Amino acid sequence: MVVAQEDRYLGLADRLALRVHMAICDACPRFERQMLTMRHGLREWRNYSGPDDSAKH
């Protein structure tokens, strides 16, 4: 459901189930952090325009 919340709106029951699961599962919060890290990295990569050539002069 961690990935599902990225793709679609979760209803109240699903949000509650996810919150309970995240509280008792060791792997899923770690996976969620990894997904957020990858999303942030991809966003940075998409916006990367290369080295700043003005710094050479």
PDB file of C-alpha atoms in Angstrom:
ATOM      1  CA  MET A   1       0.000   0.000   0.000  1.00  0.00           C
ATOM      2  CA  VAL A   2       3.000   2.312   0.322  1.00  0.00           C
ATOM      3  CA  VAL A   3       3.271   2.413  -3.462  1.00  0.00           C
ATOM      4  CA  ALA A   4      -0.519   2.588  -3.885  1.00  0.00           C
ATOM      5  CA  GLN A   5      -0.643   5.860  -1.959  1.00  0.00           C
ATOM      6  CA  GLU A   6       1.693   7.309  -4.592  1.00  0.00           C
ATOM      7  CA  ASP A   7      -0.655   6.298  -7.405  1.00  0.00           C
ATOM      8  CA  ARG A   8      -4.068   7.005  -6.000  1.00  0.00           C
ATOM      9  CA  TYR A   9      -6.035   8.528  -3.157  1.00  0.00           C
ATOM     10  CA  LEU A  10      -6.474   6.087  -0.274  1.00  0.00           C
ATOM     11  CA  GLY A  11      -9.801   6.022   1.476  1.00  0.00           C
ATOM     12  CA  LEU A  12     -10.098   6.283   5.236  1.00  0.00           C
ATOM     13  CA  ALA A  13     -10.053   2.509   5.820  1.00  0.00           C
ATOM     14  CA  ASP A  14      -6.941   2.049   3.655  1.00  0.00           C
ATOM     15  CA  ARG A  15      -5.142   4.986   5.282  1.00  0.00           C
ATOM     16  CA  LEU A  16      -5.905   3.585   8.728  1.00  0.00           C
ATOM     17  CA  ALA A  17      -4.785   0.084   7.724  1.00  0.00           C
ATOM     18  CA  LEU A  18      -1.560   1.521   6.290  1.00  0.00           C
ATOM     19  CA  ARG A  19      -0.871   3.532   9.446  1.00  0.00           C
ATOM     20  CA  VAL A  20      -1.389   0.458  11.660  1.00  0.00           C
ATOM     21  CA  HIS A  21       0.773  -1.678   9.405  1.00  0.00           C
ATOM     22  CA  MET A  22       3.566   0.922   9.344  1.00  0.00           C
ATOM     23  CA  ALA A  23       3.521   0.975  13.152  1.00  0.00           C
ATOM     24  CA  ILE A  24       4.145  -2.762  13.444  1.00  0.00           C
ATOM     25  CA  CYS A  25       6.278  -3.521  10.370  1.00  0.00           C
ATOM     26  CA  ASP A  26      10.020  -2.875  10.356  1.00  0.00           C
ATOM     27  CA  ALA A  27      10.535  -3.190   6.600  1.00  0.00           C
ATOM     28  CA  CYS A  28       7.786  -0.927   5.236  1.00  0.00           C
ATOM     29  CA  PRO A  29       8.878   2.365   6.843  1.00  0.00           C
ATOM     30  CA  ARG A  30      12.395   1.679   5.552  1.00  0.00           C
ATOM     31  CA  PHE A  31      10.980   0.955   2.078  1.00  0.00           C
ATOM     32  CA  GLU A  32       8.947   4.175   2.209  1.00  0.00           C
ATOM     33  CA  ARG A  33      12.079   6.187   3.058  1.00  0.00           C
ATOM     34  CA  GLN A  34      13.914   4.513   0.174  1.00  0.00           C
ATOM     35  CA  MET A  35      11.068   5.399  -2.209  1.00  0.00           C
ATOM     36  CA  LEU A  36      11.121   9.027  -1.044  1.00  0.00           C
ATOM     37  CA  THR A  37      14.907   9.157  -1.479  1.00  0.00           C
ATOM     38  CA  MET A  38      14.636   7.798  -5.017  1.00  0.00           C
ATOM     39  CA  ARG A  39      11.822  10.196  -5.890  1.00  0.00           C
ATOM     40  CA  HIS A  40      13.852  13.142  -4.594  1.00  0.00           C
ATOM     41  CA  GLY A  41      16.964  11.970  -6.462  1.00  0.00           C
ATOM     42  CA  LEU A  42      15.061  11.568  -9.719  1.00  0.00           C
ATOM     43  CA  ARG A  43      13.535  15.033  -9.326  1.00  0.00           C
ATOM     44  CA  GLU A  44      17.012  16.493  -8.797  1.00  0.00           C
ATOM     45  CA  TRP A  45      18.366  14.574 -11.804  1.00  0.00           C
ATOM     46  CA  ARG A  46      15.509  15.801 -14.022  1.00  0.00           C
ATOM     47  CA  ASN A  47      16.305  19.392 -13.063  1.00  0.00           C
ATOM     48  CA  TYR A  48      20.082  19.018 -13.460  1.00  0.00           C
ATOM     49  CA  SER A  49      21.411  21.237 -16.225  1.00  0.00           C
ATOM     50  CA  GLY A  50      25.077  20.270 -16.048  1.00  0.00           C
ATOM     51  CA  PRO A  51      28.090  21.909 -14.488  1.00  0.00           C
ATOM     52  CA  ASP A  52      28.032  25.665 -14.178  1.00  0.00           C
ATOM     53  CA  ASP A  53      30.394  26.872 -16.925  1.00  0.00           C
ATOM     54  CA  SER A  54      30.525  30.400 -15.482  1.00  0.00           C
ATOM     55  CA  ALA A  55      32.579  29.088 -12.527  1.00  0.00           C
ATOM     56  CA  LYS A  56      35.502  28.349 -14.901  1.00  0.00           C
ATOM     57  CA  HIS A  57      36.068  31.992 -15.821  1.00  0.00           C
TER      58      HIS A  57
END
